[in-house]
Amino acid sequence: MGIDFSQMRHGRRVPKLNRPPDQRRALLRGVTTQLLKHGRIKTTRARASAIRKYVDKMITLATDGSLHKRRQALGFIYEKQIVHALFAEVPDRYGDRNGGYTRIIRTLPGEGTMHPWHILNLFRDLNFE
């Protein structure tokens, strides 16, 4: 009776981030809000990869600029001022770009844990010099 029949997770690409679903969603919303507010954040690789999806979605919503898209963004991002600023400046900055609004840069390992940190930032300049 002690047999555990766990199903394999083939094709299930939801990053768990070692949190229950409600905490995971709050973490993703909070870090997405902070990235859009500050332009760059320092985090782990797993979080950066998970957050990238939601940041790109918010920027894609802002490129359309309709009222429905604005309300969808207001339902996800915690701060209303960030949504208004996002919808004001994104069409000019990223209007001709089709995705890929963020990049992940690996940095030196942290002190004590030697765990590598990553910087997730938004593309400001579209010139790759």
Tab-separated table of N, CA, C and O in Angstrom:
chain	number	residue	atom	x	y	z
A	1	MET	N	0.803	-1.197	0.000
A	1	MET	CA	0.000	0.000	0.000
A	1	MET	C	0.848	1.265	0.000
A	1	MET	O	0.334	2.343	-0.132
A	2	GLY	N	2.151	1.131	0.196
A	2	GLY	CA	3.020	2.286	0.262
A	2	GLY	C	3.602	2.690	-1.082
A	2	GLY	O	4.601	3.383	-1.138
A	3	ILE	N	2.992	2.245	-2.183
A	3	ILE	CA	3.514	2.561	-3.514
A	3	ILE	C	2.987	3.923	-3.936
A	3	ILE	O	1.790	4.208	-3.839
A	4	ASP	N	3.888	4.756	-4.417
A	4	ASP	CA	3.515	6.100	-4.877
A	4	ASP	C	3.591	6.113	-6.399
A	4	ASP	O	4.656	5.919	-6.976
A	5	PHE	N	2.448	6.316	-7.036
A	5	PHE	CA	2.413	6.377	-8.485
A	5	PHE	C	2.408	7.838	-8.903
A	5	PHE	O	1.358	8.447	-9.095
A	6	SER	N	3.580	8.418	-9.005
A	6	SER	CA	3.702	9.802	-9.437
A	6	SER	C	3.771	9.834	-10.953
A	6	SER	O	4.386	8.978	-11.579
A	7	GLN	N	3.146	10.819	-11.499
A	7	GLN	CA	3.207	10.969	-12.939
A	7	GLN	C	4.453	11.750	-13.306
A	7	GLN	O	4.895	12.628	-12.570
A	8	MET	N	5.004	11.440	-14.457
A	8	MET	CA	6.175	12.173	-14.933
A	8	MET	C	5.740	13.497	-15.533
A	8	MET	O	4.626	13.623	-16.035
A	9	ARG	N	6.624	14.456	-15.481
A	9	ARG	CA	6.294	15.810	-15.885
A	9	ARG	C	6.728	16.119	-17.313
A	9	ARG	O	7.207	17.210	-17.610
A	10	HIS	N	6.544	15.191	-18.229
A	10	HIS	CA	6.921	15.431	-19.612
A	10	HIS	C	6.024	16.519	-20.196
A	10	HIS	O	4.808	16.457	-20.115
A	11	GLY	N	6.645	17.509	-20.808
A	11	GLY	CA	5.889	18.566	-21.461
A	11	GLY	C	5.319	19.606	-20.521
A	11	GLY	O	4.646	20.527	-20.960
A	12	ARG	N	5.563	19.522	-19.258
A	12	ARG	CA	5.043	20.493	-18.289
A	12	ARG	C	6.185	21.439	-17.934
A	12	ARG	O	7.049	21.098	-17.147
A	13	ARG	N	6.145	22.610	-18.480
A	13	ARG	CA	7.273	23.521	-18.361
A	13	ARG	C	7.000	24.679	-17.418
A	13	ARG	O	7.439	25.791	-17.630
A	14	VAL	N	6.227	24.464	-16.364
A	14	VAL	CA	5.977	25.510	-15.380
A	14	VAL	C	7.100	25.472	-14.355
A	14	VAL	O	7.282	24.463	-13.673
A	15	PRO	N	7.874	26.533	-14.236
A	15	PRO	CA	8.933	26.536	-13.222
A	15	PRO	C	8.320	26.632	-11.828
A	15	PRO	O	7.568	27.547	-11.524
A	16	LYS	N	8.636	25.665	-10.975
A	16	LYS	CA	8.018	25.594	-9.649
A	16	LYS	C	8.613	26.590	-8.664
A	16	LYS	O	7.927	27.068	-7.780
A	17	LEU	N	9.908	26.864	-8.758
A	17	LEU	CA	10.608	27.814	-7.895
A	17	LEU	C	10.481	27.471	-6.411
A	17	LEU	O	10.572	28.348	-5.554
A	18	ASN	N	10.240	26.198	-6.085
A	18	ASN	CA	10.141	25.703	-4.716
A	18	ASN	C	9.111	26.471	-3.884
A	18	ASN	O	9.339	26.763	-2.713
A	19	ARG	N	7.984	26.800	-4.499
A	19	ARG	CA	6.936	27.525	-3.801
A	19	ARG	C	5.571	26.976	-4.175
A	19	ARG	O	5.395	26.472	-5.278
A	20	PRO	N	4.593	27.115	-3.283
A	20	PRO	CA	3.224	26.755	-3.667
A	20	PRO	C	2.687	27.728	-4.719
A	20	PRO	O	3.244	28.827	-4.895
A	21	PRO	N	1.625	27.372	-5.411
A	21	PRO	CA	1.168	28.201	-6.543
A	21	PRO	C	0.836	29.648	-6.192
A	21	PRO	O	1.152	30.551	-6.973
A	22	ASP	N	0.216	29.906	-5.047
A	22	ASP	CA	-0.130	31.283	-4.716
A	22	ASP	C	1.104	32.123	-4.426
A	22	ASP	O	1.217	33.273	-4.881
A	23	GLN	N	2.079	31.550	-3.720
A	23	GLN	CA	3.326	32.278	-3.454
A	23	GLN	C	4.137	32.468	-4.730
A	23	GLN	O	4.791	33.498	-4.910
A	24	ARG	N	4.105	31.479	-5.612
A	24	ARG	CA	4.842	31.571	-6.873
A	24	ARG	C	4.297	32.698	-7.735
A	24	ARG	O	5.038	33.507	-8.289
A	25	ARG	N	2.962	32.778	-7.819
A	25	ARG	CA	2.355	33.847	-8.622
A	25	ARG	C	2.656	35.221	-8.021
A	25	ARG	O	2.956	36.169	-8.741
A	26	ALA	N	2.603	35.326	-6.691
A	26	ALA	CA	2.926	36.602	-6.038
A	26	ALA	C	4.385	36.973	-6.265
A	26	ALA	O	4.708	38.144	-6.492
A	27	LEU	N	5.284	35.992	-6.216
A	27	LEU	CA	6.702	36.249	-6.468
A	27	LEU	C	6.914	36.746	-7.894
A	27	LEU	O	7.621	37.738	-8.122
A	28	LEU	N	6.290	36.082	-8.862
A	28	LEU	CA	6.456	36.478	-10.259
A	28	LEU	C	5.874	37.865	-10.510
A	28	LEU	O	6.470	38.673	-11.230
A	29	ARG	N	4.734	38.166	-9.910
A	29	ARG	CA	4.149	39.492	-10.073
A	29	ARG	C	5.021	40.566	-9.433
A	29	ARG	O	5.222	41.640	-10.012
A	30	GLY	N	5.541	40.280	-8.246
A	30	GLY	CA	6.357	41.267	-7.542
A	30	GLY	C	7.673	41.547	-8.241
A	30	GLY	O	8.079	42.703	-8.392
A	31	VAL	N	8.335	40.514	-8.698
A	31	VAL	CA	9.626	40.713	-9.350
A	31	VAL	C	9.438	41.340	-10.733
A	31	VAL	O	10.244	42.157	-11.167
A	32	THR	N	8.340	40.994	-11.419
A	32	THR	CA	8.036	41.644	-12.699
A	32	THR	C	7.798	43.128	-12.499
A	32	THR	O	8.292	43.966	-13.263
A	33	THR	N	7.070	43.476	-11.445
A	33	THR	CA	6.827	44.887	-11.135
A	33	THR	C	8.139	45.613	-10.852
A	33	THR	O	8.370	46.724	-11.354
A	34	GLN	N	9.022	44.989	-10.082
A	34	GLN	CA	10.296	45.630	-9.754
A	34	GLN	C	11.197	45.778	-10.973
A	34	GLN	O	11.901	46.777	-11.115
A	35	LEU	N	11.177	44.793	-11.865
A	35	LEU	CA	11.992	44.901	-13.080
A	35	LEU	C	11.494	46.034	-13.962
A	35	LEU	O	12.296	46.816	-14.492
A	36	LEU	N	10.186	46.168	-14.110
A	36	LEU	CA	9.650	47.254	-14.922
A	36	LEU	C	9.875	48.604	-14.251
A	36	LEU	O	9.997	49.625	-14.929
A	37	LYS	N	9.964	48.623	-12.939
A	37	LYS	CA	10.192	49.877	-12.212
A	37	LYS	C	11.645	50.326	-12.303
A	37	LYS	O	11.935	51.489	-12.559
A	38	HIS	N	12.582	49.392	-12.081
A	38	HIS	CA	13.992	49.750	-11.997
A	38	HIS	C	14.779	49.481	-13.271
A	38	HIS	O	15.877	50.014	-13.440
A	39	GLY	N	14.290	48.623	-14.140
A	39	GLY	CA	14.999	48.351	-15.390
A	39	GLY	C	15.970	47.200	-15.312
A	39	GLY	O	16.342	46.632	-16.327
A	40	ARG	N	16.407	46.830	-14.113
A	40	ARG	CA	17.303	45.684	-13.945
A	40	ARG	C	17.187	45.167	-12.522
A	40	ARG	O	16.979	45.932	-11.597
A	41	ILE	N	17.320	43.847	-12.385
A	41	ILE	CA	17.281	43.222	-11.076
A	41	ILE	C	18.346	42.138	-11.030
A	41	ILE	O	18.775	41.624	-12.063
A	42	LYS	N	18.764	41.806	-9.822
A	42	LYS	CA	19.743	40.751	-9.597
A	42	LYS	C	19.016	39.581	-8.947
A	42	LYS	O	18.404	39.749	-7.885
A	43	THR	N	19.055	38.417	-9.588
A	43	THR	CA	18.300	37.273	-9.102
A	43	THR	C	18.971	35.984	-9.553
A	43	THR	O	20.047	36.016	-10.132
A	44	THR	N	18.334	34.855	-9.282
A	44	THR	CA	18.875	33.566	-9.697
A	44	THR	C	18.474	33.269	-11.135
A	44	THR	O	17.588	33.916	-11.696
A	45	ARG	N	19.124	32.282	-11.731
A	45	ARG	CA	18.846	31.934	-13.121
A	45	ARG	C	17.414	31.413	-13.294
A	45	ARG	O	16.741	31.751	-14.269
A	46	ALA	N	16.951	30.593	-12.371
A	46	ALA	CA	15.610	30.022	-12.493
A	46	ALA	C	14.544	31.112	-12.430
A	46	ALA	O	13.597	31.117	-13.224
A	47	ARG	N	14.705	32.048	-11.497
A	47	ARG	CA	13.738	33.137	-11.393
A	47	ARG	C	13.807	34.040	-12.611
A	47	ARG	O	12.782	34.493	-13.118
A	48	ALA	N	15.008	34.330	-13.082
A	48	ALA	CA	15.152	35.200	-14.249
A	48	ALA	C	14.490	34.589	-15.476
A	48	ALA	O	13.815	35.280	-16.238
A	49	SER	N	14.654	33.285	-15.655
A	49	SER	CA	14.036	32.619	-16.800
A	49	SER	C	12.521	32.606	-16.681
A	49	SER	O	11.815	32.733	-17.684
A	50	ALA	N	12.006	32.460	-15.469
A	50	ALA	CA	10.561	32.440	-15.273
A	50	ALA	C	9.961	33.836	-15.434
A	50	ALA	O	8.874	33.993	-16.002
A	51	ILE	N	10.662	34.848	-14.971
A	51	ILE	CA	10.151	36.217	-15.013
A	51	ILE	C	10.164	36.770	-16.427
A	51	ILE	O	9.287	37.549	-16.814
A	52	ARG	N	11.123	36.353	-17.210
A	52	ARG	CA	11.284	36.858	-18.577
A	52	ARG	C	9.990	36.709	-19.382
A	52	ARG	O	9.600	37.603	-20.130
A	53	LYS	N	9.303	35.595	-19.212
A	53	LYS	CA	8.062	35.331	-19.932
A	53	LYS	C	7.007	36.386	-19.614
A	53	LYS	O	6.327	36.898	-20.503
A	54	TYR	N	6.874	36.728	-18.337
A	54	TYR	CA	5.834	37.663	-17.928
A	54	TYR	C	6.188	39.113	-18.283
A	54	TYR	O	5.304	39.895	-18.623
A	55	VAL	N	7.450	39.462	-18.220
A	55	VAL	CA	7.858	40.814	-18.609
A	55	VAL	C	7.623	41.020	-20.107
A	55	VAL	O	7.097	42.062	-20.521
A	56	ASP	N	7.987	40.031	-20.907
A	56	ASP	CA	7.747	40.146	-22.341
A	56	ASP	C	6.253	40.255	-22.643
A	56	ASP	O	5.845	40.999	-23.542
A	57	LYS	N	5.435	39.547	-21.885
A	57	LYS	CA	3.994	39.627	-22.093
A	57	LYS	C	3.468	41.013	-21.747
A	57	LYS	O	2.623	41.563	-22.469
A	58	MET	N	3.953	41.613	-20.655
A	58	MET	CA	3.495	42.948	-20.263
A	58	MET	C	3.915	43.994	-21.298
A	58	MET	O	3.145	44.897	-21.628
A	59	ILE	N	5.117	43.869	-21.834
A	59	ILE	CA	5.570	44.819	-22.851
A	59	ILE	C	4.773	44.632	-24.134
A	59	ILE	O	4.418	45.601	-24.819
A	60	THR	N	4.443	43.400	-24.485
A	60	THR	CA	3.623	43.145	-25.663
A	60	THR	C	2.222	43.725	-25.489
A	60	THR	O	1.647	44.270	-26.435
A	61	LEU	N	1.666	43.623	-24.278
A	61	LEU	CA	0.368	44.256	-24.018
A	61	LEU	C	0.454	45.766	-24.197
A	61	LEU	O	-0.463	46.397	-24.727
A	62	ALA	N	1.569	46.353	-23.757
A	62	ALA	CA	1.718	47.813	-23.825
A	62	ALA	C	1.920	48.298	-25.256
A	62	ALA	O	1.587	49.440	-25.559
A	63	THR	N	2.468	47.458	-26.136
A	63	THR	CA	2.652	47.906	-27.522
A	63	THR	C	1.314	48.065	-28.228
A	63	THR	O	1.185	48.884	-29.124
A	64	ASP	N	0.308	47.284	-27.828
A	64	ASP	CA	-1.023	47.432	-28.410
A	64	ASP	C	-1.689	48.699	-27.889
A	64	ASP	O	-2.199	49.500	-28.668
A	65	GLY	N	-1.704	48.877	-26.572
A	65	GLY	CA	-2.167	50.118	-25.977
A	65	GLY	C	-3.668	50.257	-25.833
A	65	GLY	O	-4.143	51.336	-25.475
A	66	SER	N	-4.470	49.228	-26.071
A	66	SER	CA	-5.915	49.357	-25.943
A	66	SER	C	-6.313	49.334	-24.465
A	66	SER	O	-5.529	48.976	-23.587
A	67	LEU	N	-7.556	49.704	-24.201
A	67	LEU	CA	-8.046	49.747	-22.832
A	67	LEU	C	-8.089	48.353	-22.221
A	67	LEU	O	-7.762	48.166	-21.044
A	68	HIS	N	-8.476	47.365	-23.011
A	68	HIS	CA	-8.526	45.998	-22.513
A	68	HIS	C	-7.135	45.499	-22.121
A	68	HIS	O	-6.966	44.871	-21.064
A	69	LYS	N	-6.140	45.796	-22.937
A	69	LYS	CA	-4.765	45.384	-22.621
A	69	LYS	C	-4.247	46.117	-21.388
A	69	LYS	O	-3.532	45.553	-20.569
A	70	ARG	N	-4.633	47.378	-21.230
A	70	ARG	CA	-4.220	48.149	-20.055
A	70	ARG	C	-4.824	47.552	-18.786
A	70	ARG	O	-4.154	47.438	-17.760
A	71	ARG	N	-6.064	47.122	-18.848
A	71	ARG	CA	-6.697	46.525	-17.675
A	71	ARG	C	-6.095	45.166	-17.353
A	71	ARG	O	-6.003	44.793	-16.183
A	72	GLN	N	-5.691	44.420	-18.371
A	72	GLN	CA	-5.007	43.155	-18.124
A	72	GLN	C	-3.673	43.405	-17.420
A	72	GLN	O	-3.304	42.675	-16.491
A	73	ALA	N	-2.950	44.426	-17.843
A	73	ALA	CA	-1.677	44.759	-17.205
A	73	ALA	C	-1.897	45.260	-15.779
A	73	ALA	O	-1.125	44.932	-14.874
A	74	LEU	N	-2.951	46.033	-15.551
A	74	LEU	CA	-3.255	46.508	-14.201
A	74	LEU	C	-3.616	45.354	-13.271
A	74	LEU	O	-3.391	45.433	-12.063
A	75	GLY	N	-4.151	44.281	-13.809
A	75	GLY	CA	-4.472	43.116	-13.005
A	75	GLY	C	-3.255	42.304	-12.622
A	75	GLY	O	-3.315	41.490	-11.700
A	76	PHE	N	-2.139	42.495	-13.304
A	76	PHE	CA	-0.940	41.712	-13.015
A	76	PHE	C	0.118	42.521	-12.278
A	76	PHE	O	0.719	42.043	-11.326
A	77	ILE	N	0.368	43.746	-12.706
A	77	ILE	CA	1.410	44.584	-12.112
A	77	ILE	C	0.842	45.271	-10.875
A	77	ILE	O	-0.285	45.760	-10.887
A	78	TYR	N	1.630	45.310	-9.816
A	78	TYR	CA	1.148	45.804	-8.525
A	78	TYR	C	0.969	47.324	-8.470
A	78	TYR	O	0.122	47.812	-7.760
A	79	GLU	N	1.776	48.089	-9.184
A	79	GLU	CA	1.741	49.546	-9.061
A	79	GLU	C	1.128	50.168	-10.309
A	79	GLU	O	1.585	49.938	-11.423
A	80	LYS	N	0.124	51.000	-10.086
A	80	LYS	CA	-0.615	51.605	-11.195
A	80	LYS	C	0.252	52.595	-11.985
A	80	LYS	O	0.138	52.690	-13.207
A	81	GLN	N	1.153	53.304	-11.289
A	81	GLN	CA	1.991	54.293	-11.965
A	81	GLN	C	2.929	53.613	-12.968
A	81	GLN	O	3.245	54.181	-14.012
A	82	ILE	N	3.384	52.418	-12.636
A	82	ILE	CA	4.273	51.694	-13.543
A	82	ILE	C	3.531	51.299	-14.810
A	82	ILE	O	4.073	51.376	-15.915
A	83	VAL	N	2.269	50.917	-14.670
A	83	VAL	CA	1.472	50.549	-15.847
A	83	VAL	C	1.280	51.759	-16.746
A	83	VAL	O	1.425	51.667	-17.969
A	84	HIS	N	0.980	52.908	-16.155
A	84	HIS	CA	0.782	54.111	-16.966
A	84	HIS	C	2.077	54.517	-17.670
A	84	HIS	O	2.059	54.897	-18.845
A	85	ALA	N	3.190	54.449	-16.963
A	85	ALA	CA	4.472	54.772	-17.588
A	85	ALA	C	4.820	53.755	-18.665
A	85	ALA	O	5.353	54.111	-19.726
A	86	LEU	N	4.515	52.495	-18.420
A	86	LEU	CA	4.790	51.435	-19.392
A	86	LEU	C	4.020	51.673	-20.679
A	86	LEU	O	4.588	51.612	-21.780
A	87	PHE	N	2.742	51.983	-20.570
A	87	PHE	CA	1.922	52.204	-21.760
A	87	PHE	C	2.262	53.521	-22.449
A	87	PHE	O	1.976	53.683	-23.633
A	88	ALA	N	2.880	54.464	-21.738
A	88	ALA	CA	3.252	55.740	-22.346
A	88	ALA	C	4.529	55.635	-23.173
A	88	ALA	O	4.629	56.217	-24.254
A	89	GLU	N	5.532	54.872	-22.690
A	89	GLU	CA	6.827	54.904	-23.362
A	89	GLU	C	7.171	53.658	-24.165
A	89	GLU	O	8.073	53.697	-24.989
A	90	VAL	N	6.471	52.557	-23.963
A	90	VAL	CA	6.821	51.324	-24.673
A	90	VAL	C	6.562	51.393	-26.178
A	90	VAL	O	7.394	50.925	-26.948
A	91	PRO	N	5.447	51.948	-26.654
A	91	PRO	CA	5.266	51.959	-28.115
A	91	PRO	C	6.370	52.695	-28.867
A	91	PRO	O	6.733	52.302	-29.977
A	92	ASP	N	6.943	53.727	-28.249
A	92	ASP	CA	8.036	54.439	-28.909
A	92	ASP	C	9.335	53.650	-28.851
A	92	ASP	O	10.094	53.613	-29.818
A	93	ARG	N	9.601	53.017	-27.712
A	93	ARG	CA	10.868	52.327	-27.516
A	93	ARG	C	10.915	50.952	-28.183
A	93	ARG	O	11.908	50.588	-28.786
A	94	TYR	N	9.822	50.192	-28.047
A	94	TYR	CA	9.830	48.807	-28.520
A	94	TYR	C	8.799	48.549	-29.613
A	94	TYR	O	8.461	47.397	-29.880
A	95	GLY	N	8.265	49.580	-30.231
A	95	GLY	CA	7.194	49.399	-31.200
A	95	GLY	C	7.564	48.549	-32.400
A	95	GLY	O	6.747	47.784	-32.915
A	96	ASP	N	8.804	48.642	-32.859
A	96	ASP	CA	9.215	47.892	-34.045
A	96	ASP	C	9.923	46.580	-33.713
A	96	ASP	O	10.360	45.866	-34.599
A	97	ARG	N	9.998	46.237	-32.438
A	97	ARG	CA	10.706	45.032	-32.009
A	97	ARG	C	9.702	43.906	-31.755
A	97	ARG	O	8.699	44.114	-31.093
A	98	ASN	N	9.993	42.708	-32.242
A	98	ASN	CA	9.100	41.575	-32.071
A	98	ASN	C	9.645	40.634	-31.009
A	98	ASN	O	10.245	39.615	-31.308
A	99	GLY	N	9.436	40.969	-29.748
A	99	GLY	CA	9.864	40.103	-28.660
A	99	GLY	C	11.319	40.296	-28.298
A	99	GLY	O	12.046	41.086	-28.902
A	100	GLY	N	11.762	39.565	-27.289
A	100	GLY	CA	13.146	39.648	-26.848
A	100	GLY	C	13.462	40.957	-26.167
A	100	GLY	O	14.469	41.596	-26.477
A	101	TYR	N	12.623	41.375	-25.243
A	101	TYR	CA	12.805	42.671	-24.590
A	101	TYR	C	13.737	42.609	-23.389
A	101	TYR	O	14.081	43.641	-22.841
A	102	THR	N	14.099	41.415	-22.957
A	102	THR	CA	14.944	41.259	-21.784
A	102	THR	C	16.174	40.443	-22.122
A	102	THR	O	16.202	39.719	-23.124
A	103	ARG	N	17.189	40.573	-21.283
A	103	ARG	CA	18.371	39.724	-21.417
A	103	ARG	C	18.870	39.341	-20.041
A	103	ARG	O	18.713	40.084	-19.073
A	104	ILE	N	19.457	38.155	-19.970
A	104	ILE	CA	19.976	37.622	-18.725
A	104	ILE	C	21.496	37.610	-18.818
A	104	ILE	O	22.057	37.006	-19.741
A	105	ILE	N	22.154	38.261	-17.869
A	105	ILE	CA	23.609	38.354	-17.851
A	105	ILE	C	24.109	37.629	-16.610
A	105	ILE	O	23.676	37.921	-15.490
A	106	ARG	N	25.029	36.700	-16.792
A	106	ARG	CA	25.587	35.969	-15.661
A	106	ARG	C	26.671	36.809	-14.996
A	106	ARG	O	27.486	37.434	-15.660
A	107	THR	N	26.678	36.805	-13.655
A	107	THR	CA	27.677	37.567	-12.912
A	107	THR	C	28.507	36.616	-12.066
A	107	THR	O	28.366	35.402	-12.144
A	108	LEU	N	29.350	37.169	-11.238
A	108	LEU	CA	30.206	36.362	-10.372
A	108	LEU	C	29.383	35.681	-9.286
A	108	LEU	O	28.320	36.164	-8.914
A	109	PRO	N	29.864	34.567	-8.758
A	109	PRO	CA	29.137	33.898	-7.667
A	109	PRO	C	29.062	34.770	-6.424
A	109	PRO	O	29.939	35.600	-6.164
A	110	GLY	N	28.009	34.561	-5.643
A	110	GLY	CA	27.819	35.312	-4.410
A	110	GLY	C	28.779	34.848	-3.332
A	110	GLY	O	29.319	33.750	-3.379
A	111	GLU	N	28.996	35.697	-2.348
A	111	GLU	CA	29.894	35.353	-1.251
A	111	GLU	C	29.228	34.322	-0.346
A	111	GLU	O	28.048	34.406	-0.058
A	112	GLY	N	30.011	33.362	0.111
A	112	GLY	CA	29.502	32.370	1.038
A	112	GLY	C	28.902	31.161	0.354
A	112	GLY	O	29.313	30.040	0.572
A	113	THR	N	27.933	31.366	-0.516
A	113	THR	CA	27.259	30.235	-1.147
A	113	THR	C	27.907	29.832	-2.457
A	113	THR	O	27.692	28.719	-2.920
A	114	MET	N	28.639	30.723	-3.060
A	114	MET	CA	29.250	30.507	-4.378
A	114	MET	C	28.193	30.168	-5.431
A	114	MET	O	28.454	29.467	-6.396
A	115	HIS	N	26.971	30.643	-5.232
A	115	HIS	CA	25.897	30.420	-6.181
A	115	HIS	C	25.918	31.560	-7.197
A	115	HIS	O	25.935	32.726	-6.806
A	116	PRO	N	25.924	31.269	-8.485
A	116	PRO	CA	26.013	32.357	-9.471
A	116	PRO	C	24.733	33.189	-9.518
A	116	PRO	O	23.630	32.653	-9.541
A	117	TRP	N	24.892	34.488	-9.507
A	117	TRP	CA	23.781	35.412	-9.640
A	117	TRP	C	23.667	35.834	-11.085
A	117	TRP	O	24.635	35.801	-11.844
A	118	HIS	N	22.496	36.273	-11.476
A	118	HIS	CA	22.244	36.734	-12.831
A	118	HIS	C	21.539	38.075	-12.760
A	118	HIS	O	20.749	38.326	-11.846
A	119	ILE	N	21.838	38.915	-13.735
A	119	ILE	CA	21.184	40.211	-13.839
A	119	ILE	C	20.209	40.131	-14.994
A	119	ILE	O	20.587	39.787	-16.117
A	120	LEU	N	18.952	40.427	-14.708
A	120	LEU	CA	17.911	40.476	-15.729
A	120	LEU	C	17.624	41.939	-15.988
A	120	LEU	O	17.260	42.673	-15.071
A	121	ASN	N	17.828	42.374	-17.222
A	121	ASN	CA	17.559	43.775	-17.509
A	121	ASN	C	16.816	43.921	-18.825
A	121	ASN	O	16.784	43.016	-19.654
A	122	LEU	N	16.206	45.093	-18.978
A	122	LEU	CA	15.477	45.425	-20.189
A	122	LEU	C	16.438	46.011	-21.207
A	122	LEU	O	17.397	46.700	-20.850
A	123	PHE	N	16.171	45.760	-22.466
A	123	PHE	CA	16.960	46.406	-23.504
A	123	PHE	C	16.597	47.877	-23.526
A	123	PHE	O	15.450	48.257	-23.731
A	124	ARG	N	17.584	48.709	-23.285
A	124	ARG	CA	17.364	50.164	-23.387
A	124	ARG	C	17.711	50.625	-24.798
A	124	ARG	O	16.902	51.212	-25.475
A	125	ASP	N	18.953	50.346	-25.178
A	125	ASP	CA	19.402	50.733	-26.512
A	125	ASP	C	19.316	49.514	-27.407
A	125	ASP	O	19.697	48.418	-27.035
A	126	LEU	N	18.845	49.725	-28.591
A	126	LEU	CA	18.743	48.610	-29.520
A	126	LEU	C	19.992	48.475	-30.375
A	126	LEU	O	20.028	47.670	-31.290
A	127	ASN	N	21.034	49.264	-30.081
A	127	ASN	CA	22.305	49.147	-30.789
A	127	ASN	C	23.177	48.123	-30.062
A	127	ASN	O	23.433	48.272	-28.883
A	128	PHE	N	23.636	47.128	-30.769
A	128	PHE	CA	24.485	46.107	-30.181
A	128	PHE	C	25.943	46.447	-30.471
A	128	PHE	O	26.527	45.958	-31.404
A	129	GLU	N	26.514	47.317	-29.663
A	129	GLU	CA	27.896	47.754	-29.903
A	129	GLU	C	28.847	47.020	-28.990
A	129	GLU	O	28.576	46.642	-27.924
